[in-house]
Amino acid sequence: MSAYASRRRCAARCGWSARSCRFSRDGVSVRELLPTMGSFEILFIRSFMSLVLLLFLLPGRLERFARAISGCTCCATSFHFGGQYAWVYAISILPLATVFAIEFTMPVWAAVLAMIFLGERLNQGRIVMLALGVVGRVRDAAAGTRGDPARRRW
């Protein structure tokens, strides 16, 4: 394996770890904010801070992005905001272990939808990995329901 391929593989692993930590941090912070703030307020602050960060990182180049916005982009953004709102709502009513277990099933859904819509072939190794991923997520979701029976929200 070349040094370049090794660096790319290491960067991919570090990126995956960083995203996993960010998802966990976001879930815990939303859970802590929910008693004092509403879901819409949390999402507004999150979106506003992202806009401020973009303005800081991309000075002078924002008009290019503003021209590129189309109706399709606005529609996709609306669906994304709806998904974020549903995620915040799920955090408010489900145990965090269940929310994270559902959240980390996205690679499984991506593979299944690629098979259906893009004609992707699943070989035996991919099927085994998908099955192990689903079993792991079910195990993680079940961990969130152990302990106090009053906290079980299934």
GROMACS .gro file of N, CA, C and O in nm, residues 16-122:
model
  428
   16TRP      N    1  -1.450   0.966   1.020
   16TRP     CA    2  -1.562   0.890   1.073
   16TRP      C    3  -1.571   0.907   1.225
   16TRP      O    4  -1.679   0.926   1.281
   17SER      N    5  -1.457   0.902   1.292
   17SER     CA    6  -1.457   0.919   1.438
   17SER      C    7  -1.504   1.058   1.477
   17SER      O    8  -1.581   1.074   1.572
   18ALA      N    9  -1.461   1.159   1.403
   18ALA     CA   10  -1.502   1.296   1.434
   18ALA      C   11  -1.652   1.314   1.413
   18ALA      O   12  -1.719   1.378   1.495
   19ARG      N   13  -1.706   1.257   1.307
   19ARG     CA   14  -1.850   1.267   1.283
   19ARG      C   15  -1.929   1.194   1.391
   19ARG      O   16  -2.033   1.242   1.437
   20SER      N   17  -1.882   1.078   1.434
   20SER     CA   18  -1.951   1.004   1.540
   20SER      C   19  -1.951   1.084   1.669
   20SER      O   20  -2.054   1.091   1.738
   21CYS      N   21  -1.839   1.146   1.702
   21CYS     CA   22  -1.833   1.230   1.822
   21CYS      C   23  -1.926   1.350   1.809
   21CYS      O   24  -1.991   1.390   1.905
   22ARG      N   25  -1.934   1.408   1.690
   22ARG     CA   26  -2.020   1.525   1.670
   22ARG      C   27  -2.167   1.486   1.686
   22ARG      O   28  -2.245   1.557   1.749
   23PHE      N   29  -2.208   1.372   1.630
   23PHE     CA   30  -2.345   1.326   1.646
   23PHE      C   31  -2.378   1.306   1.794
   23PHE      O   32  -2.485   1.345   1.841
   24SER      N   33  -2.287   1.244   1.866
   24SER     CA   34  -2.310   1.221   2.008
   24SER      C   35  -2.317   1.352   2.084
   24SER      O   36  -2.405   1.371   2.169
   25ARG      N   37  -2.226   1.443   2.055
   25ARG     CA   38  -2.226   1.574   2.121
   25ARG      C   39  -2.354   1.650   2.092
   25ARG      O   40  -2.414   1.709   2.182
   26ASP      N   41  -2.399   1.647   1.968
   26ASP     CA   42  -2.523   1.717   1.932
   26ASP      C   43  -2.643   1.659   2.006
   26ASP      O   44  -2.728   1.732   2.056
   27GLY      N   45  -2.651   1.527   2.012
   27GLY     CA   46  -2.763   1.464   2.080
   27GLY      C   47  -2.768   1.497   2.228
   27GLY      O   48  -2.874   1.531   2.283
   28VAL      N   49  -2.654   1.492   2.294
   28VAL     CA   50  -2.650   1.522   2.437
   28VAL      C   51  -2.680   1.670   2.461
   28VAL      O   52  -2.755   1.704   2.553
   29SER      N   53  -2.626   1.759   2.378
   29SER     CA   54  -2.650   1.901   2.398
   29SER      C   55  -2.797   1.936   2.374
   29SER      O   56  -2.855   2.017   2.447
   30VAL      N   57  -2.859   1.875   2.274
   30VAL     CA   58  -3.002   1.900   2.251
   30VAL      C   59  -3.084   1.849   2.368
   30VAL      O   60  -3.177   1.916   2.415
   31ARG      N   61  -3.050   1.731   2.420
   31ARG     CA   62  -3.123   1.676   2.535
   31ARG      C   63  -3.113   1.770   2.655
   31ARG      O   64  -3.208   1.791   2.729
   32GLU      N   65  -2.996   1.832   2.675
   32GLU     CA   66  -2.977   1.924   2.786
   32GLU      C   67  -3.050   2.057   2.765
   32GLU      O   68  -3.094   2.120   2.860
   33LEU      N   69  -3.062   2.101   2.641
   33LEU     CA   70  -3.127   2.228   2.612
   33LEU      C   71  -3.279   2.220   2.610
   33LEU      O   72  -3.348   2.321   2.631
   34LEU      N   73  -3.335   2.103   2.583
   34LEU     CA   74  -3.480   2.090   2.567
   34LEU      C   75  -3.563   2.134   2.687
   34LEU      O   76  -3.672   2.190   2.666
   35PRO      N   77  -3.520   2.115   2.811
   35PRO     CA   78  -3.604   2.163   2.922
   35PRO      C   79  -3.619   2.316   2.924
   35PRO      O   80  -3.718   2.367   2.977
   36THR      N   81  -3.524   2.389   2.869
   36THR     CA   82  -3.530   2.535   2.876
   36THR      C   83  -3.563   2.601   2.743
   36THR      O   84  -3.598   2.719   2.741
   37MET      N   85  -3.549   2.530   2.633
   37MET     CA   86  -3.574   2.587   2.501
   37MET      C   87  -3.662   2.493   2.419
   37MET      O   88  -3.662   2.372   2.441
   38GLY      N   89  -3.732   2.549   2.322
   38GLY     CA   90  -3.812   2.468   2.233
   38GLY      C   91  -3.729   2.413   2.118
   38GLY      O   92  -3.618   2.459   2.092
   39SER      N   93  -3.785   2.316   2.047
   39SER     CA   94  -3.714   2.254   1.935
   39SER      C   95  -3.682   2.356   1.827
   39SER      O   96  -3.572   2.358   1.771
   40PHE      N   97  -3.779   2.441   1.796
   40PHE     CA   98  -3.757   2.540   1.691
   40PHE      C   99  -3.648   2.639   1.730
   40PHE      O  100  -3.568   2.678   1.645
   41GLU      N  101  -3.643   2.678   1.856
   41GLU     CA  102  -3.537   2.769   1.902
   41GLU      C  103  -3.399   2.706   1.888
   41GLU      O  104  -3.304   2.771   1.843
   42ILE      N  105  -3.388   2.581   1.925
   42ILE     CA  106  -3.259   2.512   1.914
   42ILE      C  107  -3.215   2.506   1.768
   42ILE      O  108  -3.100   2.534   1.736
   43LEU      N  109  -3.308   2.471   1.679
   43LEU     CA  110  -3.273   2.462   1.537
   43LEU      C  111  -3.243   2.599   1.478
   43LEU      O  112  -3.155   2.612   1.391
   44PHE      N  113  -3.312   2.704   1.523
   44PHE     CA  114  -3.284   2.838   1.474
   44PHE      C  115  -3.142   2.880   1.513
   44PHE      O  116  -3.066   2.930   1.428
   45ILE      N  117  -3.106   2.859   1.638
   45ILE     CA  118  -2.971   2.898   1.683
   45ILE      C  119  -2.866   2.817   1.608
   45ILE      O  120  -2.764   2.871   1.566
   46ARG      N  121  -2.891   2.691   1.590
   46ARG     CA  122  -2.795   2.605   1.517
   46ARG      C  123  -2.778   2.655   1.372
   46ARG      O  124  -2.666   2.667   1.323
   47SER      N  125  -2.888   2.685   1.305
   47SER     CA  126  -2.880   2.732   1.167
   47SER      C  127  -2.817   2.871   1.159
   47SER      O  128  -2.739   2.900   1.069
   48PHE      N  129  -2.853   2.959   1.253
   48PHE     CA  130  -2.797   3.094   1.253
   48PHE      C  131  -2.646   3.091   1.274
   48PHE      O  132  -2.571   3.162   1.206
   49MET      N  133  -2.599   3.008   1.367
   49MET     CA  134  -2.455   2.998   1.392
   49MET      C  135  -2.383   2.939   1.270
   49MET      O  136  -2.271   2.980   1.238
   50SER      N  137  -2.447   2.848   1.200
   50SER     CA  138  -2.388   2.794   1.077
   50SER      C  139  -2.375   2.902   0.970
   50SER      O  140  -2.275   2.910   0.899
   51LEU      N  141  -2.477   2.987   0.959
   51LEU     CA  142  -2.472   3.097   0.862
   51LEU      C  143  -2.361   3.195   0.897
   51LEU      O  144  -2.287   3.239   0.809
   52VAL      N  145  -2.347   3.228   1.025
   52VAL     CA  146  -2.240   3.319   1.068
   52VAL      C  147  -2.104   3.257   1.036
   52VAL      O  148  -2.013   3.326   0.988
   53LEU      N  149  -2.089   3.129   1.061
   53LEU     CA  150  -1.964   3.060   1.030
   53LEU      C  151  -1.934   3.064   0.880
   53LEU      O  152  -1.821   3.088   0.839
   54LEU      N  153  -2.037   3.043   0.798
   54LEU     CA  154  -2.017   3.051   0.652
   54LEU      C  155  -1.977   3.191   0.609
   54LEU      O  156  -1.890   3.207   0.523
   55LEU      N  157  -2.039   3.291   0.665
   55LEU     CA  158  -2.003   3.429   0.631
   55LEU      C  159  -1.860   3.460   0.669
   55LEU      O  160  -1.790   3.533   0.599
   56PHE      N  161  -1.814   3.402   0.780
   56PHE     CA  162  -1.677   3.424   0.824
   56PHE      C  163  -1.577   3.348   0.736
   56PHE      O  164  -1.472   3.400   0.701
   57LEU      N  165  -1.611   3.225   0.699
   57LEU     CA  166  -1.518   3.142   0.621
   57LEU      C  167  -1.517   3.176   0.473
   57LEU      O  168  -1.417   3.150   0.405
   58LEU      N  169  -1.626   3.230   0.421
   58LEU     CA  170  -1.636   3.255   0.277
   58LEU      C  171  -1.664   3.403   0.247
   58LEU      O  172  -1.762   3.436   0.181
   59PRO      N  173  -1.580   3.494   0.293
   59PRO     CA  174  -1.608   3.635   0.265
   59PRO      C  175  -1.592   3.664   0.116
   59PRO      O  176  -1.498   3.620   0.051
   60GLY      N  177  -1.687   3.736   0.059
   60GLY     CA  178  -1.681   3.774  -0.081
   60GLY      C  179  -1.726   3.667  -0.178
   60GLY      O  180  -1.744   3.694  -0.295
   61ARG      N  181  -1.740   3.544  -0.133
   61ARG     CA  182  -1.780   3.435  -0.223
   61ARG      C  183  -1.925   3.394  -0.203
   61ARG      O  184  -1.973   3.304  -0.269
   62LEU      N  185  -1.994   3.461  -0.112
   62LEU     CA  186  -2.130   3.421  -0.081
   62LEU      C  187  -2.227   3.450  -0.194
   62LEU      O  188  -2.324   3.376  -0.213
   63GLU      N  189  -2.201   3.554  -0.274
   63GLU     CA  190  -2.293   3.586  -0.383
   63GLU      C  191  -2.295   3.476  -0.488
   63GLU      O  192  -2.396   3.452  -0.552
   64ARG      N  193  -2.184   3.406  -0.504
   64ARG     CA  194  -2.181   3.293  -0.598
   64ARG      C  195  -2.275   3.183  -0.551
   64ARG      O  196  -2.346   3.122  -0.630
   65PHE      N  197  -2.277   3.157  -0.421
   65PHE     CA  198  -2.367   3.056  -0.366
   65PHE      C  199  -2.512   3.103  -0.373
   65PHE      O  200  -2.601   3.023  -0.396
   66ALA      N  201  -2.536   3.231  -0.351
   66ALA     CA  202  -2.673   3.283  -0.356
   66ALA      C  203  -2.731   3.269  -0.497
   66ALA      O  204  -2.850   3.242  -0.514
   67ARG      N  205  -2.648   3.287  -0.600
   67ARG     CA  206  -2.696   3.271  -0.738
   67ARG      C  207  -2.724   3.126  -0.772
   67ARG      O  208  -2.805   3.096  -0.860
   68ALA      N  209  -2.656   3.034  -0.706
   68ALA     CA  210  -2.669   2.891  -0.738
   68ALA      C  211  -2.793   2.828  -0.675
   68ALA      O  212  -2.828   2.716  -0.707
   69ILE      N  213  -2.859   2.898  -0.583
   69ILE     CA  214  -2.975   2.841  -0.514
   69ILE      C  215  -3.091   2.832  -0.611
   69ILE      O  216  -3.129   2.928  -0.676
   70SER      N  217  -3.148   2.713  -0.621
   70SER     CA  218  -3.262   2.690  -0.710
   70SER      C  219  -3.380   2.639  -0.629
   70SER      O  220  -3.372   2.620  -0.508
   71GLY      N  221  -3.490   2.617  -0.697
   71GLY     CA  222  -3.608   2.562  -0.631
   71GLY      C  223  -3.583   2.424  -0.573
   71GLY      O  224  -3.634   2.389  -0.467
   72CYS      N  225  -3.501   2.346  -0.642
   72CYS     CA  226  -3.468   2.212  -0.594
   72CYS      C  227  -3.389   2.220  -0.464
   72CYS      O  228  -3.411   2.142  -0.372
   73THR      N  229  -3.298   2.316  -0.455
   73THR     CA  230  -3.219   2.334  -0.333
   73THR      C  231  -3.309   2.374  -0.217
   73THR      O  232  -3.294   2.324  -0.106
   74CYS      N  233  -3.404   2.463  -0.243
   74CYS     CA  234  -3.496   2.505  -0.138
   74CYS      C  235  -3.583   2.389  -0.091
   74CYS      O  236  -3.610   2.374   0.029
   75CYS      N  237  -3.624   2.304  -0.183
   75CYS     CA  238  -3.705   2.187  -0.148
   75CYS      C  239  -3.622   2.090  -0.062
   75CYS      O  240  -3.670   2.040   0.040
   76ALA      N  241  -3.500   2.065  -0.103
   76ALA     CA  242  -3.413   1.974  -0.027
   76ALA      C  243  -3.384   2.031   0.111
   76ALA      O  244  -3.382   1.956   0.211
   77THR      N  245  -3.366   2.162   0.120
   77THR     CA  246  -3.341   2.226   0.249
   77THR      C  247  -3.462   2.213   0.339
   77THR      O  248  -3.449   2.191   0.461
   78SER      N  249  -3.581   2.225   0.284
   78SER     CA  250  -3.703   2.209   0.363
   78SER      C  251  -3.714   2.067   0.419
   78SER      O  252  -3.749   2.048   0.536
   79PHE      N  253  -3.684   1.968   0.337
   79PHE     CA  254  -3.687   1.829   0.384
   79PHE      C  255  -3.581   1.807   0.493
   79PHE      O  256  -3.605   1.737   0.591
   80HIS      N  257  -3.463   1.867   0.473
   80HIS     CA  258  -3.357   1.853   0.572
   80HIS      C  259  -3.398   1.915   0.705
   80HIS      O  260  -3.375   1.858   0.812
   81PHE      N  261  -3.460   2.033   0.701
   81PHE     CA  262  -3.505   2.098   0.823
   81PHE      C  263  -3.612   2.013   0.892
   81PHE      O  264  -3.613   1.999   1.015
   82GLY      N  265  -3.703   1.954   0.813
   82GLY     CA  266  -3.804   1.865   0.870
   82GLY      C  267  -3.740   1.744   0.938
   82GLY      O  268  -3.785   1.701   1.045
   83GLY      N  269  -3.636   1.689   0.874
   83GLY     CA  270  -3.565   1.576   0.935
   83GLY      C  271  -3.496   1.615   1.064
   83GLY      O  272  -3.496   1.539   1.161
   84GLN      N  273  -3.437   1.735   1.067
   84GLN     CA  274  -3.373   1.783   1.190
   84GLN      C  275  -3.477   1.802   1.301
   84GLN      O  276  -3.451   1.768   1.416
   85TYR      N  277  -3.591   1.855   1.265
   85TYR     CA  278  -3.697   1.875   1.364
   85TYR      C  279  -3.743   1.741   1.420
   85TYR      O  280  -3.764   1.726   1.540
   86ALA      N  281  -3.759   1.641   1.333
   86ALA     CA  282  -3.799   1.508   1.378
   86ALA      C  283  -3.691   1.446   1.468
   86ALA      O  284  -3.722   1.378   1.567
   87TRP      N  285  -3.563   1.473   1.436
   87TRP     CA  286  -3.453   1.422   1.517
   87TRP      C  287  -3.457   1.483   1.657
   87TRP      O  288  -3.442   1.413   1.757
   88VAL      N  289  -3.479   1.615   1.665
   88VAL     CA  290  -3.487   1.682   1.795
   88VAL      C  291  -3.607   1.628   1.873
   88VAL      O  292  -3.599   1.604   1.993
   89TYR      N  293  -3.719   1.607   1.806
   89TYR     CA  294  -3.837   1.552   1.872
   89TYR      C  295  -3.808   1.411   1.924
   89TYR      O  296  -3.846   1.377   2.037
   90ALA      N  297  -3.739   1.329   1.845
   90ALA     CA  298  -3.704   1.193   1.888
   90ALA      C  299  -3.615   1.197   2.010
   90ALA      O  300  -3.631   1.115   2.102
   91ILE      N  301  -3.522   1.291   2.015
   91ILE     CA  302  -3.434   1.302   2.132
   91ILE      C  303  -3.515   1.338   2.256
   91ILE      O  304  -3.482   1.295   2.366
   92SER      N  305  -3.622   1.412   2.236
   92SER     CA  306  -3.701   1.453   2.353
   92SER      C  307  -3.787   1.340   2.408
   92SER      O  308  -3.823   1.344   2.526
   93ILE      N  309  -3.822   1.241   2.328
   93ILE     CA  310  -3.913   1.137   2.378
   93ILE      C  311  -3.851   0.998   2.389
   93ILE      O  312  -3.909   0.912   2.453
   94LEU      N  313  -3.736   0.975   2.327
   94LEU     CA  314  -3.674   0.842   2.330
   94LEU      C  315  -3.545   0.845   2.412
   94LEU      O  316  -3.481   0.948   2.423
   95PRO      N  317  -3.503   0.730   2.464
   95PRO     CA  318  -3.371   0.723   2.527
   95PRO      C  319  -3.262   0.751   2.423
   95PRO      O  320  -3.277   0.719   2.305
   96LEU      N  321  -3.153   0.814   2.467
   96LEU     CA  322  -3.046   0.849   2.374
   96LEU      C  323  -2.988   0.728   2.303
   96LEU      O  324  -2.952   0.736   2.185
   97ALA      N  325  -2.979   0.614   2.371
   97ALA     CA  326  -2.925   0.494   2.307
   97ALA      C  327  -3.010   0.454   2.187
   97ALA      O  328  -2.958   0.414   2.082
   98THR      N  329  -3.142   0.467   2.200
   98THR     CA  330  -3.231   0.433   2.089
   98THR      C  331  -3.214   0.531   1.974
   98THR      O  332  -3.208   0.491   1.858
   99VAL      N  333  -3.206   0.660   2.006
   99VAL     CA  334  -3.188   0.761   1.901
   99VAL      C  335  -3.059   0.737   1.825
   99VAL      O  336  -3.056   0.740   1.702
  100PHE      N  337  -2.949   0.711   1.897
  100PHE     CA  338  -2.822   0.688   1.829
  100PHE      C  339  -2.821   0.559   1.751
  100PHE      O  340  -2.760   0.549   1.645
  101ALA      N  341  -2.889   0.457   1.802
  101ALA     CA  342  -2.898   0.331   1.728
  101ALA      C  343  -2.971   0.351   1.596
  101ALA      O  344  -2.929   0.301   1.491
  102ILE      N  345  -3.080   0.427   1.599
  102ILE     CA  346  -3.152   0.457   1.475
  102ILE      C  347  -3.067   0.542   1.383
  102ILE      O  348  -3.061   0.520   1.261
  103GLU      N  349  -2.998   0.640   1.440
  103GLU     CA  350  -2.916   0.732   1.361
  103GLU      C  351  -2.803   0.659   1.288
  103GLU      O  352  -2.774   0.689   1.172
  104PHE      N  353  -2.741   0.564   1.354
  104PHE     CA  354  -2.629   0.494   1.294
  104PHE      C  355  -2.671   0.379   1.203
  104PHE      O  356  -2.587   0.301   1.158
  105THR      N  357  -2.800   0.367   1.173
  105THR     CA  358  -2.844   0.272   1.071
  105THR      C  359  -2.841   0.333   0.932
  105THR      O  360  -2.874   0.266   0.835
  106MET      N  361  -2.801   0.458   0.920
  106MET     CA  362  -2.801   0.525   0.790
  106MET      C  363  -2.717   0.452   0.684
  106MET      O  364  -2.760   0.442   0.569
  107PRO      N  365  -2.598   0.397   0.718
  107PRO     CA  366  -2.525   0.322   0.615
  107PRO      C  367  -2.604   0.201   0.564
  107PRO      O  368  -2.597   0.168   0.446
  108VAL      N  369  -2.680   0.137   0.652
  108VAL     CA  370  -2.761   0.022   0.610
  108VAL      C  371  -2.869   0.069   0.513
  108VAL      O  372  -2.890   0.009   0.407
  109TRP      N  373  -2.937   0.179   0.549
  109TRP     CA  374  -3.040   0.233   0.460
  109TRP      C  375  -2.982   0.277   0.327
  109TRP      O  376  -3.044   0.257   0.222
  110ALA      N  377  -2.865   0.337   0.329
  110ALA     CA  378  -2.801   0.381   0.204
  110ALA      C  379  -2.774   0.261   0.114
  110ALA      O  380  -2.797   0.266  -0.007
  111ALA      N  381  -2.724   0.152   0.171
  111ALA     CA  382  -2.696   0.033   0.091
  111ALA      C  383  -2.824  -0.028   0.035
  111ALA      O  384  -2.829  -0.067  -0.083
  112VAL      N  385  -2.928  -0.036   0.116
  112VAL     CA  386  -3.054  -0.094   0.070
  112VAL      C  387  -3.117  -0.007  -0.039
  112VAL      O  388  -3.163  -0.057  -0.143
  113LEU      N  389  -3.118   0.124  -0.019
  113LEU     CA  390  -3.176   0.214  -0.120
  113LEU      C  391  -3.093   0.217  -0.247
  113LEU      O  392  -3.149   0.228  -0.357
  114ALA      N  393  -2.961   0.204  -0.236
  114ALA     CA  394  -2.876   0.196  -0.356
  114ALA      C  395  -2.907   0.069  -0.434
  114ALA      O  396  -2.907   0.069  -0.558
  115MET      N  397  -2.936  -0.039  -0.363
  115MET     CA  398  -2.971  -0.164  -0.429
  115MET      C  399  -3.104  -0.148  -0.504
  115MET      O  400  -3.118  -0.193  -0.617
  116ILE      N  401  -3.200  -0.081  -0.440
  116ILE     CA  402  -3.333  -0.067  -0.501
  116ILE      C  403  -3.332   0.032  -0.616
  116ILE      O  404  -3.380   0.002  -0.726
  117PHE      N  405  -3.279   0.152  -0.593
  117PHE     CA  406  -3.292   0.259  -0.692
  117PHE      C  407  -3.178   0.265  -0.793
  117PHE      O  408  -3.197   0.312  -0.905
  118LEU      N  409  -3.059   0.222  -0.756
  118LEU     CA  410  -2.944   0.233  -0.845
  118LEU      C  411  -2.899   0.100  -0.903
  118LEU      O  412  -2.806   0.095  -0.983
  119GLY      N  413  -2.965  -0.008  -0.861
  119GLY     CA  414  -2.928  -0.139  -0.913
  119GLY      C  415  -2.796  -0.191  -0.859
  119GLY      O  416  -2.732  -0.275  -0.921
  120GLU      N  417  -2.754  -0.143  -0.744
  120GLU     CA  418  -2.629  -0.188  -0.681
  120GLU      C  419  -2.640  -0.335  -0.645
  120GLU      O  420  -2.743  -0.381  -0.595
  121ARG      N  421  -2.535  -0.409  -0.671
  121ARG     CA  422  -2.535  -0.552  -0.639
  121ARG      C  423  -2.476  -0.572  -0.500
  121ARG      O  424  -2.375  -0.513  -0.465
  122LEU      N  425  -2.542  -0.655  -0.423
  122LEU     CA  426  -2.492  -0.688  -0.290
  122LEU      C  427  -2.436  -0.830  -0.294
  122LEU      O  428  -2.510  -0.926  -0.315
   0.00000   0.00000   0.00000
